[in-house]
Amino acid sequence: MRRCVFTSGLCFLMLLAGAAPTLAQRTTGEIIGKVMDESGAILPGVTVTLRGAGVPGAPTTVTNETGVYRFPVLPPGTYDLEYVLQGFGVMRREAIPIAVGSTVELDITLKVSTLSETVTVTGESPVVNLASAQVSTNYNREWLWNAPVRRFSYFDLINEAPGVSQTSQVGSTTSATSLGSSTNENQYQIDGTETSSTPWPNTDVVEEVEVLQLGASAEYGNVQGAVFNIVTRMGGNTATATFTFKTTS
């Protein structure tokens, strides 16, 4: 009897571990890249430090023998990177935006330097992931607060995505179509968990909204419409509060 209980528990843990990466991919992004010198030669052993509100402290990694580094499972937000290797100038990349489901490929070139030199790059054009054929639209919290649109419901946000239109609204029940698909072909997720009905969260809890319309990967199953993915806000070390009010004439 004890053997049966142990085997069942072990199988459950293996299934849970196998599901964890899939869940992370639905609510996070990642940064991956290669570090080289000015001649194009790869640089192993470079210490890469990540900083941002979405991660605790300042996690570090070291480039491998092929000069590659990677920071997976990053909550949506803006991050800074610092690259350090003895004999080379320090390179800093600031304000790197990470969206839900995005893979930012960031290759870096370090210059030989005998001095304590630091090069900081801020505000460059966002890196485009050429390896993905997905068609998606992401709206982060900054856009949410600054865009001149209604934001009383989640559907006020996704209706701004190209090709999406609201089809009906009865009380708290709302549906939408995407690129000609029917309403029952869509998939709705909150923090990586698929919901059985259309969600209706307050927009104050939203960190980012992803509308994935074409090229959805196998992790979403046989979805034929759009994937509407909501990522809620995380806690922090500073107490903050927001409120929303609505007036009618």
XYZ file of N, CA and C in Angstrom:
747
model
N 0.834 -1.212 0.000
C 0.000 0.000 0.000
C 0.861 1.250 0.000
N 1.945 1.170 0.790
C 2.835 2.331 0.833
C 3.492 2.559 -0.526
N 3.805 1.469 -1.218
C 4.436 1.593 -2.525
C 3.497 2.268 -3.509
N 2.215 1.968 -3.460
C 1.239 2.582 -4.361
C 1.118 4.069 -4.113
N 1.087 4.465 -2.839
C 0.981 5.882 -2.508
C 2.207 6.632 -2.985
N 3.401 6.045 -2.782
C 4.637 6.701 -3.199
C 4.685 6.856 -4.713
N 4.264 5.819 -5.438
C 4.287 5.887 -6.901
C 3.336 6.940 -7.427
N 2.159 7.032 -6.843
C 1.189 8.038 -7.276
C 1.706 9.435 -7.018
N 2.310 9.628 -5.836
C 2.855 10.943 -5.518
C 3.976 11.337 -6.442
N 4.831 10.351 -6.802
C 5.949 10.627 -7.698
C 5.444 11.005 -9.086
N 4.417 10.286 -9.571
C 3.849 10.603 -10.883
C 3.251 11.998 -10.898
N 2.598 12.370 -9.787
C 1.998 13.699 -9.710
C 3.061 14.782 -9.774
N 4.172 14.575 -9.060
C 5.250 15.561 -9.073
C 5.877 15.665 -10.454
N 6.011 14.533 -11.153
C 6.586 14.572 -12.505
C 5.676 15.309 -13.462
N 4.364 15.103 -13.342
C 3.426 15.833 -14.191
C 3.452 17.314 -13.892
N 3.542 17.664 -12.616
C 3.588 19.070 -12.211
C 4.843 19.734 -12.730
N 5.972 19.044 -12.643
C 7.232 19.615 -13.135
C 7.194 19.792 -14.641
N 6.552 18.857 -15.339
C 6.467 18.970 -16.783
C 5.571 20.098 -17.218
N 4.561 20.432 -16.404
C 3.630 21.493 -16.773
C 4.170 22.868 -16.459
N 5.145 22.964 -15.555
C 5.629 24.268 -15.112
C 6.219 25.111 -16.222
N 7.098 24.570 -17.108
C 7.639 25.409 -18.179
C 6.559 25.933 -19.115
N 5.542 25.096 -19.405
C 4.469 25.546 -20.285
C 3.729 26.715 -19.686
N 3.452 26.646 -18.379
C 2.760 27.736 -17.717
C 3.587 29.003 -17.753
N 4.919 28.860 -17.540
C 5.776 30.039 -17.515
C 5.792 30.739 -18.860
N 5.740 29.946 -19.955
C 5.811 30.538 -21.278
C 4.591 31.406 -21.569
N 3.477 31.164 -20.908
C 2.242 31.881 -21.203
C 2.151 33.208 -20.462
N 2.970 33.420 -19.480
C 2.854 34.637 -18.684
C 4.149 35.434 -18.635
N 5.201 34.967 -19.262
C 6.507 35.611 -19.153
C 7.167 35.720 -20.520
N 8.325 36.377 -20.539
C 9.161 36.440 -21.726
C 10.577 36.046 -21.363
N 11.506 36.226 -22.295
C 12.894 35.883 -22.010
C 13.840 36.741 -22.834
N 15.086 36.812 -22.358
C 16.165 37.476 -23.081
C 17.232 36.443 -23.369
N 17.678 36.407 -24.612
C 18.733 35.486 -25.008
C 19.655 36.219 -25.978
N 20.931 35.895 -25.936
C 21.849 36.585 -26.831
C 23.237 35.989 -26.803
N 24.134 36.626 -27.555
C 25.516 36.176 -27.672
C 26.426 37.383 -27.483
N 27.565 37.159 -26.828
C 28.539 38.224 -26.596
C 29.796 37.932 -27.412
N 30.268 38.949 -28.155
C 31.432 38.801 -29.027
C 32.367 39.985 -28.824
N 33.604 39.856 -29.343
C 34.498 41.005 -29.364
C 34.357 41.710 -30.708
N 35.178 42.731 -30.936
C 35.054 43.548 -32.147
C 35.383 42.795 -33.425
N 36.115 41.694 -33.305
C 36.447 40.885 -34.483
C 35.377 39.848 -34.791
N 34.394 39.721 -33.916
C 33.335 38.735 -34.102
C 33.582 37.427 -33.387
N 34.701 37.324 -32.650
C 35.011 36.103 -31.907
C 34.116 36.027 -30.669
N 33.656 34.824 -30.351
C 32.774 34.657 -29.203
C 33.553 34.853 -27.907
N 32.841 35.295 -26.866
C 33.463 35.568 -25.573
C 32.768 34.743 -24.485
N 33.343 33.591 -24.129
C 32.807 32.856 -22.980
C 33.259 33.505 -21.678
N 32.526 33.248 -20.601
C 32.928 33.739 -19.287
C 32.536 35.163 -18.983
N 31.704 35.783 -19.820
C 31.240 37.146 -19.554
C 30.139 37.097 -18.491
N 30.279 37.907 -17.443
C 29.261 37.980 -16.407
C 28.174 38.955 -16.832
N 26.937 38.472 -16.907
C 25.798 39.280 -17.334
C 24.854 39.428 -16.144
N 24.569 40.670 -15.780
C 23.715 40.963 -14.627
C 22.420 41.602 -15.088
N 21.319 41.125 -14.543
C 19.985 41.616 -14.906
C 19.392 42.391 -13.741
N 18.768 43.531 -14.046
C 18.078 44.318 -13.021
C 16.722 44.776 -13.553
N 15.746 44.761 -12.675
C 14.409 45.196 -13.064
C 13.422 44.927 -11.945
N 12.286 45.612 -12.007
C 11.286 45.473 -10.954
C 10.664 44.086 -10.920
N 10.746 43.352 -12.033
C 10.111 42.045 -12.099
C 10.913 40.913 -11.490
N 12.171 41.184 -11.081
C 13.012 40.133 -10.502
C 13.582 40.618 -9.172
N 13.731 39.713 -8.200
C 14.324 40.108 -6.920
C 15.833 40.233 -7.031
N 16.394 41.269 -6.435
C 17.834 41.445 -6.450
C 18.369 41.723 -7.829
N 19.550 41.153 -8.118
C 20.205 41.330 -9.416
C 20.767 39.986 -9.860
N 19.938 39.124 -10.444
C 20.427 37.807 -10.873
C 21.500 37.922 -11.950
N 22.447 36.990 -11.932
C 23.542 36.986 -12.892
C 23.639 35.636 -13.584
N 24.243 35.655 -14.745
C 24.577 34.437 -15.468
C 25.914 34.671 -16.157
N 26.509 33.619 -16.676
C 27.807 33.707 -17.345
C 27.665 33.091 -18.733
N 28.214 33.758 -19.744
C 28.139 33.213 -21.098
C 28.880 31.874 -21.166
N 28.307 30.941 -21.934
C 28.899 29.608 -22.034
C 30.018 29.577 -23.067
N 30.429 28.372 -23.430
C 31.571 28.249 -24.343
C 31.277 28.773 -25.734
N 30.023 28.947 -26.069
C 29.665 29.524 -27.374
C 29.286 31.008 -27.247
N 29.522 31.598 -26.076
C 29.244 33.020 -25.875
C 27.789 33.353 -25.647
N 26.951 32.353 -25.410
C 25.514 32.561 -25.284
C 25.115 32.737 -23.818
N 24.171 33.628 -23.570
C 23.574 33.817 -22.237
C 22.059 33.816 -22.390
N 21.355 33.603 -21.281
C 19.891 33.533 -21.342
C 19.293 33.842 -19.979
N 18.252 34.657 -19.998
C 17.433 34.916 -18.811
C 15.999 34.520 -19.150
N 15.559 33.330 -18.728
C 14.194 32.894 -19.038
C 13.212 33.334 -17.958
N 11.944 33.134 -18.230
C 10.846 33.310 -17.265
C 10.890 34.697 -16.633
N 10.875 35.740 -17.452
C 10.886 37.110 -16.963
C 9.469 37.685 -17.020
N 8.941 38.173 -15.901
C 7.636 38.836 -15.937
C 7.683 40.053 -16.854
N 6.565 40.432 -17.456
C 6.578 41.596 -18.349
C 7.024 42.853 -17.616
N 7.801 43.676 -18.312
C 8.327 44.897 -17.706
C 9.548 45.371 -18.466
N 10.299 46.268 -17.847
C 11.500 46.839 -18.450
C 12.715 46.429 -17.623
N 13.781 46.034 -18.304
C 14.959 45.507 -17.626
C 16.237 46.173 -18.142
N 17.275 46.131 -17.286
C 18.614 46.604 -17.633
C 19.579 45.427 -17.569
N 20.573 45.432 -18.463
C 21.594 44.393 -18.491
C 22.978 45.023 -18.422
N 23.892 44.351 -17.738
C 25.284 44.794 -17.646
C 26.197 43.622 -17.983
N 27.199 43.884 -18.852
C 28.116 42.848 -19.321
C 29.526 43.208 -18.855
N 30.189 42.264 -18.143
C 31.515 42.541 -17.574
C 32.455 41.383 -17.872
N 33.629 41.707 -18.407
C 34.696 40.730 -18.617
C 36.026 41.453 -18.503
N 36.935 40.886 -17.731
C 38.239 41.518 -17.519
C 38.963 41.731 -18.843
N 39.490 42.945 -19.016
C 40.201 43.298 -20.235
C 39.326 43.981 -21.267
N 38.003 44.067 -20.951
C 37.059 44.707 -21.866
C 36.276 45.792 -21.124
N 35.808 46.769 -21.874
C 34.976 47.800 -21.283
C 33.610 47.244 -20.879
N 33.042 47.813 -19.842
C 31.724 47.381 -19.374
C 30.650 47.906 -20.322
N 29.712 47.058 -20.691
C 28.600 47.452 -21.550
C 27.304 47.363 -20.762
N 26.483 48.401 -20.854
C 25.169 48.404 -20.211
C 24.087 48.663 -21.249
N 23.044 47.845 -21.223
C 21.865 48.046 -22.045
C 20.690 48.323 -21.113
N 20.048 49.461 -21.299
C 18.981 49.876 -20.392
C 17.633 49.922 -21.111
N 16.583 49.822 -20.304
C 15.200 49.964 -20.791
C 14.871 48.956 -21.888
N 15.131 47.675 -21.610
C 14.793 46.612 -22.549
C 13.380 46.126 -22.237
N 12.428 46.307 -23.142
C 11.044 45.909 -22.854
C 10.838 44.416 -23.078
N 10.185 43.777 -22.103
C 9.828 42.367 -22.208
C 8.312 42.254 -22.145
N 7.735 41.661 -23.176
C 6.293 41.465 -23.237
C 5.962 39.997 -23.002
N 4.705 39.706 -22.757
C 4.259 38.338 -22.548
C 4.532 37.511 -23.803
N 5.187 36.368 -23.626
C 5.460 35.475 -24.746
C 6.571 35.912 -25.673
N 7.269 36.996 -25.344
C 8.308 37.518 -26.246
C 9.666 36.883 -25.963
N 10.480 36.784 -26.999
C 11.873 36.375 -26.877
C 12.731 37.472 -27.486
N 13.413 38.218 -26.643
C 14.263 39.309 -27.101
C 15.667 38.754 -27.336
N 16.118 38.816 -28.563
C 17.462 38.360 -28.924
C 18.389 39.567 -28.939
N 19.368 39.559 -28.050
C 20.214 40.730 -27.846
C 21.678 40.316 -27.895
N 22.308 40.499 -29.063
C 23.733 40.212 -29.223
C 24.540 41.465 -28.896
N 25.639 41.272 -28.197
C 26.437 42.387 -27.678
C 27.884 42.265 -28.143
N 28.487 43.414 -28.469
C 29.901 43.463 -28.822
C 30.662 44.252 -27.757
N 31.678 43.633 -27.158
C 32.514 44.301 -26.162
C 33.815 44.772 -26.808
N 34.269 45.937 -26.379
C 35.505 46.504 -26.904
C 36.641 46.312 -25.902
N 37.815 45.973 -26.419
C 38.990 45.824 -25.564
C 39.319 47.170 -24.936
N 39.593 47.170 -23.635
C 39.891 48.421 -22.940
C 40.767 48.138 -21.733
N 41.807 48.936 -21.563
C 42.673 48.822 -20.391
C 42.237 49.775 -19.293
N 41.247 50.623 -19.590
C 40.746 51.584 -18.614
C 39.414 51.112 -18.058
N 38.976 51.748 -16.984
C 37.668 51.447 -16.410
C 36.617 52.215 -17.198
N 36.227 51.648 -18.327
C 35.328 52.328 -19.244
C 33.977 51.636 -19.265
N 32.905 52.442 -19.288
C 31.546 51.898 -19.334
C 30.780 52.542 -20.472
N 30.160 51.722 -21.297
C 29.320 52.198 -22.391
C 27.874 51.856 -22.061
N 27.002 52.873 -22.058
C 25.591 52.676 -21.739
C 24.751 52.987 -22.971
N 23.878 52.048 -23.338
C 22.986 52.218 -24.485
C 21.556 52.201 -23.966
N 20.821 53.288 -24.246
C 19.447 53.409 -23.762
C 18.534 53.825 -24.907
N 17.343 53.255 -24.929
C 16.312 53.723 -25.853
C 16.506 53.324 -27.288
N 17.245 52.235 -27.554
C 17.347 51.762 -28.928
C 16.026 51.153 -29.373
N 15.882 50.987 -30.683
C 14.674 50.344 -31.209
C 14.561 48.939 -30.642
N 13.343 48.492 -30.314
C 13.177 47.152 -29.766
C 13.635 46.084 -30.736
N 14.200 45.013 -30.175
C 14.702 43.932 -30.999
C 13.528 43.089 -31.487
N 13.502 42.788 -32.777
C 12.425 41.991 -33.366
C 12.847 40.534 -33.378
N 11.952 39.665 -32.905
C 12.227 38.241 -32.898
C 11.896 37.661 -34.273
N 12.922 37.455 -35.118
C 12.714 36.963 -36.468
C 12.442 35.469 -36.510
N 12.630 34.773 -35.381
C 12.427 33.326 -35.358
C 10.972 32.948 -35.143
N 10.113 33.911 -34.837
C 8.708 33.621 -34.558
C 7.818 34.148 -35.669
N 6.825 33.312 -36.045
C 5.864 33.709 -37.071
C 4.531 34.126 -36.453
N 4.491 34.272 -35.150
C 3.250 34.623 -34.479
C 2.871 36.069 -34.757
N 1.566 36.306 -34.889
C 1.027 37.652 -35.026
C 0.306 37.978 -33.727
N 0.860 38.905 -32.969
C 0.280 39.208 -31.658
C 0.375 40.694 -31.374
N -0.473 41.149 -30.462
C -0.485 42.527 -30.000
C -0.406 42.514 -28.481
N 0.508 43.314 -27.930
C 0.676 43.390 -26.478
C 0.416 44.803 -25.998
N -0.350 44.915 -24.921
C -0.609 46.199 -24.278
C -0.148 46.110 -22.832
N 0.846 46.940 -22.466
C 1.332 46.908 -21.100
C 0.631 47.962 -20.247
N 1.014 48.016 -18.985
C 0.336 48.905 -18.033
C 0.546 50.375 -18.379
N 1.721 50.711 -18.919
C 1.979 52.100 -19.310
C 1.009 52.543 -20.402
N 0.811 51.665 -21.389
C -0.153 51.983 -22.449
C -1.556 52.101 -21.859
N -1.872 51.218 -20.941
C -3.201 51.209 -20.345
C -3.546 52.544 -19.701
N -2.581 53.142 -19.006
C -2.855 54.385 -18.289
C -2.798 55.614 -19.187
N -2.124 55.520 -20.320
C -1.934 56.703 -21.157
C -2.790 56.733 -22.418
N -3.303 55.609 -22.849
C -4.087 55.569 -24.085
C -5.459 56.213 -23.868
N -5.935 56.972 -24.841
C -7.227 57.649 -24.710
C -8.389 56.711 -25.050
N -8.504 55.617 -24.273
C -9.587 54.655 -24.500
C -10.276 54.369 -23.166
N -11.497 53.872 -23.256
C -12.183 53.416 -22.054
C -11.401 52.255 -21.456
N -11.400 52.159 -20.147
C -10.711 51.038 -19.517
C -11.493 50.530 -18.305
N -12.790 50.429 -18.476
C -13.620 49.937 -17.390
C -13.697 48.417 -17.386
N -13.330 47.791 -18.490
C -13.344 46.337 -18.539
C -12.198 45.842 -19.409
N -11.937 44.567 -19.275
C -10.900 43.911 -20.051
C -11.168 44.025 -21.545
N -12.438 43.973 -21.949
C -12.756 44.036 -23.369
C -12.547 45.431 -23.949
N -12.522 46.450 -23.114
C -12.166 47.775 -23.609
C -10.729 47.787 -24.135
N -9.890 46.903 -23.606
C -8.490 46.859 -24.013
C -8.292 46.016 -25.266
N -8.854 44.790 -25.278
C -8.591 43.909 -26.408
C -9.286 44.393 -27.679
N -10.339 45.215 -27.538
C -11.000 45.748 -28.729
C -10.109 46.703 -29.509
N -9.009 47.179 -28.879
C -8.084 48.071 -29.567
C -7.114 47.313 -30.457
N -7.032 45.987 -30.318
C -6.115 45.205 -31.138
C -6.620 45.131 -32.576
N -5.732 45.196 -33.559
C -6.161 45.108 -34.965
C -6.900 43.803 -35.231
N -8.025 43.901 -35.911
C -8.773 42.715 -36.294
C -9.723 42.183 -35.257
N -9.792 42.832 -34.080
C -10.677 42.373 -33.010
C -11.864 43.312 -32.911
N -13.059 42.743 -32.775
C -14.263 43.556 -32.615
C -15.200 42.888 -31.619
N -15.813 43.719 -30.780
C -16.777 43.223 -29.800
C -18.095 42.935 -30.511
N -18.666 41.770 -30.234
C -19.878 41.369 -30.945
C -21.152 41.564 -30.131
N -21.054 41.471 -28.806
C -22.249 41.636 -27.985
C -21.864 41.970 -26.569
N -22.771 42.575 -25.841
C -22.553 42.893 -24.431
C -23.897 42.884 -23.726
N -24.104 41.870 -22.916
C -25.344 41.741 -22.150
C -24.957 41.570 -20.696
N -25.133 42.611 -19.899
C -24.717 42.560 -18.502
C -23.223 42.411 -18.419
N -22.768 41.302 -17.798
C -21.338 41.032 -17.679
C -20.862 40.008 -18.696
N -21.679 39.725 -19.709
C -21.308 38.757 -20.732
C -20.931 39.491 -22.011
N -19.710 39.276 -22.458
C -19.219 39.943 -23.650
C -18.472 38.927 -24.503
N -18.523 39.089 -25.791
C -17.789 38.219 -26.699
C -17.116 39.072 -27.760
N -16.162 38.463 -28.460
C -15.404 39.192 -29.478
C -15.013 38.240 -30.585
N -14.778 38.799 -31.752
C -14.273 38.032 -32.888
C -12.915 38.576 -33.277
N -12.109 37.719 -33.894
C -10.770 38.109 -34.320
C -10.523 37.594 -35.728
N -10.268 38.513 -36.649
C -9.920 38.174 -38.027
C -10.929 37.223 -38.663
N -12.215 37.447 -38.351
C -13.268 36.669 -38.986
C -13.628 35.373 -38.302
N -12.944 35.009 -37.214
C -13.275 33.771 -36.516
C -14.556 33.953 -35.714
N -15.186 32.843 -35.329
C -16.395 32.926 -34.520
C -16.025 33.092 -33.055
N -16.979 33.495 -32.237
C -16.696 33.795 -30.834
C -16.311 32.559 -30.034
N -16.832 31.382 -30.402
C -16.522 30.175 -29.633
C -15.200 29.532 -30.036
N -14.460 30.147 -30.950
C -13.156 29.632 -31.348
C -12.014 30.315 -30.604
N -12.334 31.260 -29.713
C -11.309 31.966 -28.957
C -10.931 31.201 -27.704
N -9.788 31.583 -27.125
C -9.341 31.027 -25.852
C -8.976 32.181 -24.922
N -9.439 32.099 -23.680
C -9.192 33.150 -22.698
C -8.351 32.583 -21.552
N -7.319 33.345 -21.180
C -6.435 32.897 -20.107
C -6.179 34.033 -19.139
N -6.034 33.670 -17.864
C -5.615 34.610 -16.825
C -4.411 34.013 -16.125
N -3.269 34.686 -16.221
C -2.014 34.210 -15.635
C -1.702 32.781 -16.065
N -1.931 32.476 -17.345
C -1.575 31.179 -17.888
C -2.586 30.084 -17.675
N -3.696 30.388 -16.990
C -4.725 29.377 -16.745
C -5.924 29.649 -17.642
N -6.307 28.646 -18.435
C -7.446 28.809 -19.326
C -8.734 28.860 -18.521
N -9.598 29.799 -18.850
C -10.877 29.933 -18.174
C -11.975 29.322 -19.036
N -12.992 28.777 -18.381
C -14.074 28.114 -19.105
C -15.098 29.103 -19.644
N -15.020 30.364 -19.202
C -15.954 31.375 -19.677
C -15.197 32.675 -19.900
N -15.851 33.607 -20.564
C -15.226 34.890 -20.848
C -14.896 35.623 -19.551
N -13.636 36.032 -19.322
C -13.272 36.724 -18.086
C -13.766 38.165 -18.080
N -13.902 38.723 -16.892
C -14.377 40.099 -16.745
C -13.609 40.798 -15.614
N -12.268 40.795 -15.637
C -11.512 41.409 -14.546
C -11.470 42.931 -14.657
N -11.300 43.584 -13.526
C -11.101 45.021 -13.521
C -9.734 45.346 -14.112
N -9.661 46.383 -14.902
C -8.404 46.696 -15.579
C -7.322 47.186 -14.622
N -7.668 47.565 -13.407
C -6.660 48.009 -12.448
C -5.722 46.875 -12.034
N -6.145 45.624 -12.197
C -5.299 44.496 -11.803
C -4.455 43.993 -12.960
N -4.587 44.589 -14.143
C -3.911 44.078 -15.335
C -2.506 44.667 -15.449
N -1.511 43.792 -15.612
C -0.145 44.214 -15.903
C 0.090 44.274 -17.413
N -0.422 43.297 -18.134
C -0.263 43.274 -19.575
C -1.337 42.388 -20.190
N -1.727 42.743 -21.411
C -2.682 41.957 -22.187
C -2.010 41.543 -23.493
N -2.091 40.262 -23.798
C -1.564 39.745 -25.064
C -2.725 39.225 -25.894
N -2.791 39.657 -27.139
C -3.789 39.157 -28.083
C -3.024 38.429 -29.180
N -3.064 37.101 -29.140
C -2.351 36.262 -30.097
C -3.344 35.786 -31.147
N -3.145 36.224 -32.396
C -4.150 35.987 -33.430
C -3.752 34.954 -34.464
N -2.497 34.890 -34.844
C -2.042 33.922 -35.847
C -0.742 33.284 -35.378
N -0.570 32.016 -35.717
C 0.687 31.335 -35.412
C 0.820 30.892 -33.978
N -0.295 30.632 -33.281
C -0.223 30.171 -31.895
C 0.502 28.830 -31.833
N 1.390 28.672 -30.856
C 2.167 27.442 -30.742
C 1.310 26.307 -30.191
N 1.897 25.108 -30.167
C 1.143 23.911 -29.764
C 0.694 23.966 -28.313
N 1.322 24.789 -27.492
C 0.933 24.855 -26.079
C -0.500 25.337 -25.889
N -1.059 26.009 -26.887
C -2.428 26.509 -26.784
C -3.455 25.523 -27.335
N -3.007 24.352 -27.798
C -3.937 23.388 -28.331
C -4.401 23.770 -29.726
N -5.547 23.256 -30.117
C -6.065 23.479 -31.466
C -6.963 24.711 -31.500
N -6.429 25.838 -31.058
C -7.216 27.068 -31.059
C -7.285 27.628 -32.480
N -8.489 27.973 -32.916
C -8.691 28.471 -34.275
C -8.945 29.972 -34.321
N -9.336 30.552 -33.201
C -9.545 31.989 -33.138
C -8.334 32.676 -32.544
N -8.575 33.581 -31.611
C -7.492 34.308 -30.951
C -7.299 33.800 -29.521
N -6.097 34.001 -29.008
C -5.806 33.722 -27.602
C -5.708 35.059 -26.886
N -6.602 35.286 -25.926
C -6.586 36.514 -25.126
C -5.998 36.170 -23.763
N -4.810 36.687 -23.501
C -4.072 36.316 -22.299
C -3.899 37.531 -21.398
N -4.378 37.431 -20.168
C -4.244 38.504 -19.191
C -3.165 38.122 -18.181
N -2.233 39.014 -17.923
C -1.248 38.834 -16.852
C -1.528 39.890 -15.802
N -1.792 39.458 -14.579
C -2.145 40.390 -13.512
C -0.889 40.967 -12.860
N -1.066 42.045 -12.140
C 0.053 42.739 -11.509
C 0.606 41.933 -10.348
N 1.901 42.141 -10.095
C 2.575 41.482 -8.983
C 2.688 42.434 -7.805
N 2.970 41.865 -6.647
C 3.215 42.677 -5.470
C 4.607 43.284 -5.494
N 4.889 44.177 -4.578
C 6.193 44.832 -4.516
C 6.520 45.265 -3.108
N 7.634 45.954 -2.969
C 8.078 46.408 -1.646
C 7.511 47.768 -1.259
N 6.820 48.428 -2.207
C 6.255 49.747 -1.944
C 4.738 49.668 -2.009
N 4.090 50.228 -1.001
C 2.628 50.212 -0.971
C 2.074 51.244 -1.951
N 1.229 50.786 -2.858
C 0.585 51.665 -3.836
C -0.891 51.319 -3.911
N -1.656 52.236 -4.458
C -3.091 51.999 -4.590
C -3.622 52.752 -5.798
N -4.631 52.197 -6.442
C -5.316 52.853 -7.543
C -6.816 52.702 -7.343
N -7.567 53.588 -7.938
C -9.004 53.443 -7.882
C -9.602 53.932 -9.198
N -10.765 53.415 -9.507
C -11.455 53.750 -10.741
C -12.869 54.183 -10.420
N -13.322 55.263 -11.057
C -14.702 55.685 -10.863
C -15.321 55.997 -12.208
N -16.620 55.909 -12.267
C -17.350 56.113 -13.503
C -18.517 57.035 -13.238
N -18.641 58.033 -14.076
C -19.751 58.978 -13.913
C -20.706 58.861 -15.097
N -21.951 59.045 -14.844
C -22.959 59.033 -15.906
C -23.816 60.269 -15.785
N -24.255 60.760 -16.906
C -25.071 61.969 -16.906
C -26.545 61.610 -16.800
